[in-house]
Coordinates of C-alpha atoms in Angstrom, one line a residue:
M32 CA 0.1 0.2 0.2
S33 CA 1.4 3.5 -1.0
Q34 CA 2.0 5.7 1.7
R35 CA 0.0 9.2 1.8
V36 CA 1.9 12.5 1.7
A37 CA 1.5 16.0 3.0
V38 CA 3.7 18.8 1.9
V39 CA 3.6 22.0 4.2
H40 CA 5.1 25.4 3.0
D41 CA 4.9 28.8 5.0
W42 CA 3.4 30.7 2.4
L43 CA 2.7 31.0 -1.0
V44 CA 3.3 34.3 -2.5
T45 CA 5.7 34.5 -5.0
Y46 CA 8.2 32.2 -6.7
A47 CA 11.7 32.5 -5.1
G48 CA 14.2 30.3 -3.3
A49 CA 12.1 28.7 -1.2
E50 CA 9.6 27.8 -3.8
R51 CA 11.9 25.9 -5.8
V52 CA 12.7 23.6 -3.1
L53 CA 9.1 23.1 -2.9
E54 CA 8.7 22.3 -6.8
Q55 CA 11.3 19.5 -6.6
I56 CA 9.8 18.0 -3.3
L57 CA 6.6 18.0 -5.5
A58 CA 8.3 16.4 -8.3
L59 CA 9.4 13.6 -6.0
Y60 CA 5.8 13.3 -4.9
P61 CA 3.6 14.0 -7.3
A62 CA 0.4 12.4 -5.8
A63 CA 1.0 14.6 -2.0
D64 CA -1.6 17.1 -0.9
L65 CA 0.0 20.6 -0.3
F66 CA -0.7 22.7 2.8
S67 CA 0.1 26.2 3.4
V68 CA -0.9 29.3 5.8
C69 CA -1.9 31.4 2.8
D70 CA -1.8 30.8 -0.9
F71 CA -2.5 33.9 -3.0
L72 CA -0.7 33.0 -6.2
R73 CA -2.7 33.5 -9.3
D74 CA -3.8 30.7 -11.4
D75 CA -0.6 31.8 -14.3
E76 CA 2.0 31.6 -11.2
R77 CA 1.1 27.9 -10.1
G78 CA 2.8 26.3 -12.7
F79 CA 5.7 24.6 -10.1
L80 CA 3.0 23.5 -8.5
G81 CA 1.8 21.3 -11.2
G82 CA -1.5 23.0 -10.8
R83 CA -2.3 22.7 -7.2
K84 CA -3.9 24.9 -4.9
A85 CA -3.0 24.7 -1.1
R86 CA -5.5 24.0 1.4
T87 CA -4.8 26.7 3.6
S88 CA -5.6 28.4 7.2
F89 CA -7.9 30.8 8.8
I90 CA -5.2 33.5 7.8
Q91 CA -6.5 33.3 4.2
R92 CA -9.3 35.0 5.0
L93 CA -8.2 37.8 7.0
P94 CA -8.7 41.5 6.0
F95 CA -5.8 42.5 4.2
A96 CA -4.1 39.3 4.2
R97 CA -3.1 39.2 0.4
K98 CA -1.3 42.3 0.9
R99 CA -0.1 42.4 4.9
Y100 CA 0.1 38.4 5.2
R101 CA 3.3 39.3 7.3
A102 CA 1.5 41.5 9.8
Y103 CA -0.3 38.4 11.0
L104 CA 2.8 36.7 11.8
P105 CA 1.8 36.6 15.6
L106 CA -1.3 34.5 14.5
M107 CA 0.7 32.1 12.6
P108 CA 1.9 29.6 14.9
L109 CA -1.8 29.1 15.8
A110 CA -2.5 29.0 12.1
I111 CA -0.1 26.2 11.1
E112 CA -1.3 23.9 13.9
Q113 CA -5.0 24.3 12.9
L114 CA -4.0 22.2 9.4
D115 CA -5.5 18.9 10.0
L116 CA -2.8 16.1 8.6
A117 CA -4.4 13.0 10.2
G118 CA -4.1 10.1 7.6
Y119 CA -1.0 11.0 6.0
D120 CA 2.2 8.6 6.6
L121 CA 4.8 11.1 5.8
V122 CA 4.3 14.9 6.3
I123 CA 7.5 17.1 4.7
S124 CA 7.3 20.7 5.5
S125 CA 9.3 23.5 3.7
S126 CA 10.0 26.1 6.5
H127 CA 12.1 29.0 7.0
A128 CA 8.9 30.4 9.6
V129 CA 6.2 28.0 10.7
A130 CA 5.5 25.3 8.4
K131 CA 7.5 22.7 10.7
G132 CA 5.3 23.4 13.6
V133 CA 2.5 21.4 12.2
L134 CA 0.8 18.9 14.6
T135 CA 1.7 15.0 13.8
G136 CA 0.9 12.0 15.6
P137 CA 3.1 9.3 16.6
N138 CA 2.7 7.1 13.8
Q139 CA 3.4 9.8 11.2
R140 CA 7.0 10.8 10.1
H141 CA 7.8 14.3 9.6
V142 CA 10.8 15.5 7.8
S143 CA 11.5 19.1 7.9
Y144 CA 13.6 20.7 5.0
V145 CA 14.6 24.1 7.2
H146 CA 15.8 26.9 5.0
S147 CA 16.8 28.7 8.4
P148 CA 15.3 29.1 11.6
I149 CA 13.3 32.2 11.8
R150 CA 15.9 34.7 11.2
Y151 CA 14.3 37.7 12.9
A152 CA 13.5 35.9 15.7
W153 CA 17.0 34.6 16.7
D154 CA 20.3 36.0 15.8
L155 CA 19.0 38.8 13.5
Q156 CA 16.5 40.0 16.1
H157 CA 18.6 43.2 16.7
Q158 CA 19.4 43.5 13.1
Y159 CA 15.8 43.6 11.9
L160 CA 14.7 46.1 14.9
R161 CA 16.9 48.2 13.9
E162 CA 16.4 48.2 10.4
A163 CA 12.6 48.4 11.2
A164 CA 13.4 51.5 13.1
L165 CA 12.0 49.5 16.6
L166 CA 15.1 50.0 18.9
R167 CA 12.6 52.1 21.6
G168 CA 9.0 53.0 22.3
V169 CA 6.0 50.9 22.8
K170 CA 5.8 49.7 19.4
S171 CA 9.6 48.3 20.3
A172 CA 8.4 46.4 23.4
A173 CA 5.5 45.0 21.6
A174 CA 7.7 43.7 18.6
R175 CA 10.5 42.4 21.2
A176 CA 7.8 40.7 23.3
M177 CA 6.2 39.0 20.2
L178 CA 9.7 37.8 18.9
H179 CA 10.3 36.5 22.2
Y180 CA 6.7 34.5 22.0
M181 CA 8.2 33.1 18.4
R182 CA 11.6 31.7 20.3
L183 CA 9.6 29.8 22.4
W184 CA 6.9 28.3 20.2
D185 CA 9.9 28.0 17.7
L186 CA 11.8 25.7 20.1
R187 CA 8.8 24.0 20.8
S188 CA 7.4 23.1 17.7
V189 CA 11.4 21.5 16.7
H190 CA 10.2 18.6 19.1
G191 CA 7.5 17.2 16.5
V192 CA 10.1 16.6 13.7
D193 CA 11.6 13.4 13.2
Q194 CA 14.4 14.4 10.8
L195 CA 15.7 17.9 10.0
I196 CA 17.6 18.8 6.8
A197 CA 19.1 22.1 6.2
N198 CA 19.6 23.9 3.0
S199 CA 23.8 24.6 4.0
E200 CA 26.4 23.5 6.4
F201 CA 26.1 27.3 8.0
I202 CA 22.5 26.8 8.4
A203 CA 22.9 23.1 10.0
R204 CA 25.1 24.9 12.4
R205 CA 22.4 27.6 13.2
I206 CA 19.9 24.5 13.8
R207 CA 22.5 23.0 16.1
K208 CA 22.8 26.4 18.1
V209 CA 19.4 27.2 18.3
Y210 CA 17.2 23.5 18.6
G211 CA 20.1 21.4 19.8
R212 CA 19.7 19.0 17.1
E213 CA 21.5 17.6 14.1
A214 CA 20.6 18.1 10.7
T215 CA 21.4 16.4 7.0
V216 CA 22.6 19.0 4.7
V217 CA 20.8 18.7 1.4
Y218 CA 21.9 21.9 -0.7
P219 CA 19.0 23.8 -2.4
P220 CA 18.0 22.8 -6.3
V221 CA 19.3 25.3 -8.9
D222 CA 18.0 25.3 -12.5
T223 CA 21.7 25.2 -13.7
E224 CA 20.7 23.9 -17.3
R225 CA 19.3 27.3 -17.6
F226 CA 22.7 29.0 -17.3
A227 CA 24.4 28.0 -20.3
L228 CA 28.5 27.7 -20.1
N229 CA 30.2 30.8 -21.7
Q230 CA 34.0 30.7 -22.2
T231 CA 34.1 34.3 -23.8
K232 CA 34.3 36.8 -21.2
Q233 CA 34.3 41.0 -21.2
D234 CA 36.2 43.6 -19.5
Y235 CA 33.5 44.0 -16.7
Y236 CA 32.4 42.8 -13.4
V237 CA 28.5 42.4 -12.7
T238 CA 26.6 42.1 -9.4
A239 CA 22.9 41.1 -9.4
S240 CA 20.4 41.1 -6.2
R241 CA 17.4 43.2 -4.9
L242 CA 18.9 46.1 -3.2
V243 CA 18.3 45.8 0.2
P244 CA 20.3 46.6 3.3
Y245 CA 21.6 43.1 3.8
K246 CA 23.0 42.6 0.5
R247 CA 25.5 44.9 0.9
V248 CA 25.8 46.4 -3.0
P249 CA 26.7 49.8 -2.2
L250 CA 30.0 48.6 -0.2
I251 CA 30.7 46.9 -3.9
A252 CA 29.8 50.1 -5.7
E253 CA 32.2 52.1 -3.5
A254 CA 35.0 49.3 -3.9
F255 CA 34.9 50.0 -7.6
R256 CA 34.5 53.4 -7.7
R257 CA 38.2 53.6 -5.9
L258 CA 39.4 50.6 -8.1
G259 CA 38.2 52.1 -11.3
R260 CA 37.2 48.9 -12.5
R261 CA 34.0 48.6 -14.8
L262 CA 31.2 47.4 -12.8
L263 CA 27.2 46.5 -13.7
V264 CA 25.1 46.3 -11.0
I265 CA 21.7 45.0 -11.9
G266 CA 18.6 45.2 -9.4
D267 CA 16.6 47.6 -7.5
G268 CA 14.7 48.5 -4.1
P269 CA 15.2 50.6 -1.1
E270 CA 19.0 50.8 -1.1
R271 CA 19.1 52.6 -4.7
A272 CA 19.3 56.1 -3.3
A273 CA 22.5 54.5 -0.7
L274 CA 23.8 52.9 -4.2
E275 CA 23.9 55.9 -6.1
R276 CA 25.7 57.7 -3.4
A277 CA 28.2 55.1 -2.9
A278 CA 28.7 55.3 -6.8
N279 CA 29.0 59.0 -6.6
G280 CA 28.5 59.4 -10.6
A281 CA 31.6 57.2 -11.3
R282 CA 31.4 56.7 -15.1
N283 CA 32.9 53.1 -14.6
I284 CA 29.7 52.1 -12.6
E285 CA 26.6 51.3 -14.5
L286 CA 23.3 51.1 -12.5
L287 CA 21.2 49.0 -14.9
G288 CA 17.8 48.3 -12.6
R289 CA 15.6 45.6 -13.1
Q290 CA 16.5 43.4 -16.4
S291 CA 15.0 40.7 -18.1
D292 CA 15.9 36.9 -16.9
A293 CA 17.3 36.6 -20.2
E294 CA 19.8 39.7 -20.2
V295 CA 21.0 38.7 -16.6
V296 CA 22.1 35.4 -17.6
K297 CA 23.7 37.1 -20.8
L298 CA 25.5 39.6 -18.8
M299 CA 26.4 36.8 -15.8
Q300 CA 27.8 34.6 -19.0
E301 CA 30.2 37.5 -20.6
A302 CA 31.6 38.7 -17.0
R303 CA 35.2 38.5 -15.9
A304 CA 33.5 37.6 -12.5
F305 CA 30.6 38.1 -10.2
V306 CA 30.7 40.1 -7.1
F307 CA 28.8 39.4 -3.8
A308 CA 29.0 40.8 -0.3
A309 CA 25.7 39.5 1.3
E310 CA 25.9 36.8 3.8
E311 CA 23.8 34.4 2.7
D312 CA 22.4 30.9 4.2
F313 CA 23.2 29.8 0.9
G314 CA 22.9 32.2 -2.5
I315 CA 21.2 30.7 -5.4
V316 CA 22.7 33.4 -7.5
M317 CA 26.5 32.6 -6.6
V318 CA 25.7 29.0 -8.4
E319 CA 23.9 30.5 -11.2
A320 CA 26.8 32.7 -11.8
Q321 CA 29.3 29.9 -11.4
A322 CA 26.8 27.6 -14.0
C323 CA 27.7 30.5 -16.6
G324 CA 31.5 29.7 -16.2
T325 CA 31.9 33.0 -14.6
P326 CA 34.3 32.9 -11.4
V327 CA 32.5 34.8 -8.1
I328 CA 34.3 37.1 -5.7
A329 CA 32.1 36.4 -2.1
Y330 CA 32.3 37.5 1.5
G331 CA 33.3 34.2 2.5
V332 CA 30.9 33.5 5.0
G333 CA 27.6 31.2 5.1
G334 CA 26.9 30.0 1.8
A335 CA 29.6 31.6 -0.6
A336 CA 32.3 29.8 1.6
E337 CA 30.3 26.2 0.6
I338 CA 29.3 27.1 -3.1
V339 CA 33.0 29.0 -3.8
R340 CA 36.1 27.1 -4.1
D341 CA 38.6 30.0 -3.2
G342 CA 41.2 30.2 -5.9
K343 CA 39.8 27.8 -8.1
T344 CA 36.3 29.0 -9.2
G345 CA 36.2 32.3 -7.3
T346 CA 38.0 34.3 -4.3
L347 CA 36.7 34.8 -1.3
F348 CA 37.1 38.1 0.9
S349 CA 36.9 38.2 5.0
K350 CA 35.3 41.7 5.7
Q351 CA 31.9 43.5 4.6
T352 CA 34.7 46.5 3.9
P353 CA 35.4 48.2 0.6
E354 CA 39.1 47.5 1.2
S355 CA 38.4 43.7 1.7
I356 CA 36.5 43.7 -1.7
I357 CA 39.6 45.8 -3.2
E358 CA 42.0 43.5 -1.9
A359 CA 40.2 40.3 -3.2
V360 CA 39.7 42.0 -6.7
A361 CA 43.4 42.4 -6.8
R362 CA 44.2 38.7 -5.7
F363 CA 41.7 37.6 -8.2
E364 CA 43.2 39.8 -11.2
A365 CA 47.0 38.8 -10.2
G366 CA 46.2 35.0 -9.8
P367 CA 45.9 32.5 -12.6
E368 CA 42.9 32.4 -14.5
M369 CA 40.3 30.4 -13.5
S370 CA 38.7 27.8 -15.9
P371 CA 35.1 28.4 -17.1
Y372 CA 34.8 24.3 -17.2
A373 CA 35.8 24.3 -13.6
C374 CA 33.4 26.9 -12.5
A375 CA 30.3 24.9 -14.6
E376 CA 31.6 21.5 -13.4
N377 CA 31.6 23.1 -9.4
A378 CA 27.4 24.4 -10.1
K379 CA 26.7 21.2 -11.3
R380 CA 26.7 20.1 -7.4
F381 CA 23.8 22.0 -6.7
S382 CA 21.5 20.9 -9.7
N383 CA 17.8 19.9 -9.5
E384 CA 19.0 16.3 -10.2
M385 CA 21.3 16.0 -7.5
F386 CA 18.8 17.8 -5.1
R387 CA 16.0 14.9 -6.1
S388 CA 18.7 12.3 -5.7
R389 CA 19.8 13.6 -2.1
M390 CA 16.5 14.1 -0.8
K391 CA 15.5 10.8 -1.7
A392 CA 18.4 8.9 -0.4
V393 CA 17.6 11.0 2.8
L394 CA 14.1 9.8 3.1
D395 CA 14.4 6.4 1.6
V396 CA 17.0 5.6 4.2
R397 CA 14.7 6.4 7.0
E398 CA 11.6 4.5 5.4
R399 CA 14.3 1.2 4.9
S400 CA 15.0 1.7 8.8
I401 CA 11.4 1.6 9.8
T402 CA 10.6 -1.5 7.4
V403 CA 13.7 -3.6 9.2
E404 CA 12.7 -2.4 12.5
A405 CA 9.3 -3.5 11.9
A406 CA 10.6 -7.1 10.9
F407 CA 11.6 -7.6 14.3

């Protein structure tokens, strides 16, 4: 008799890194039922779900939830616990917030793919409060109390998970620190086939991301303004003004704003190197650049340290400062030329196929173990 499988995701509002993981999990279990706190995807955005619509919580029906679902975060622990998963043999949660908190019974197996423990409730709380201008006052006190409650709930909810999977060694260490649990690492999937290898490079560097504070794009711009090297910046967001100040009108820095997917691929394929200054849990865009055959110059903390092979497929720097970036570019230019083939081969470690293979291996090991135990 085949097992019944439920897949639980935090919320469905866009197609980003967490949704790529969800897409590949559903490819492994095409008959699985899908659950989520809320689902506001349009019909023409549901291709990666195989046309599914998620079974949702009461948050789906709350006022203004479509635009302001995050405002209901204090209610999400309650909401996720109301999803009825009785009757499923295997529950797989894809969680960066509350999905792993679903309630399961002793005869149900719950495997949670953890993108990160709730960042703004744990080690990034102070950064979150600072960036949200909640350092003092009544609103600050309320926010701190809410985050304290989220930490208590988050810690309790992990006891209902039979097996934890982390999206990187970096997140596995964070899981160990926060939950006191070990996690198996399965790197997230990247559609590496969409990024064809290109050996012919032009004399420019490129960076691409949403312009938000933690991405540190203005640092890159300041470094390249001082270097005088040509830099193309792809992306837009609230840090646009800070980026313009850092560039300070330098003619070697081009702020391109948002670009089509095809143009982003072309610019990454032809770049001398891709530059990245953020501390990321993983960092899919660095894999995409490597799949193009383009070396990566990156801040060597978090996912970058696991994606980039320092000296072979890129150069890592140790501090989020313009000086550190300048020194890394100098090392990159002075060192031996890095092979586009080596970069592309390195990226294959993170392909969709590799993700499905590793996930299946993790899930099958446990299933075989249960079968053997039952025999005795």
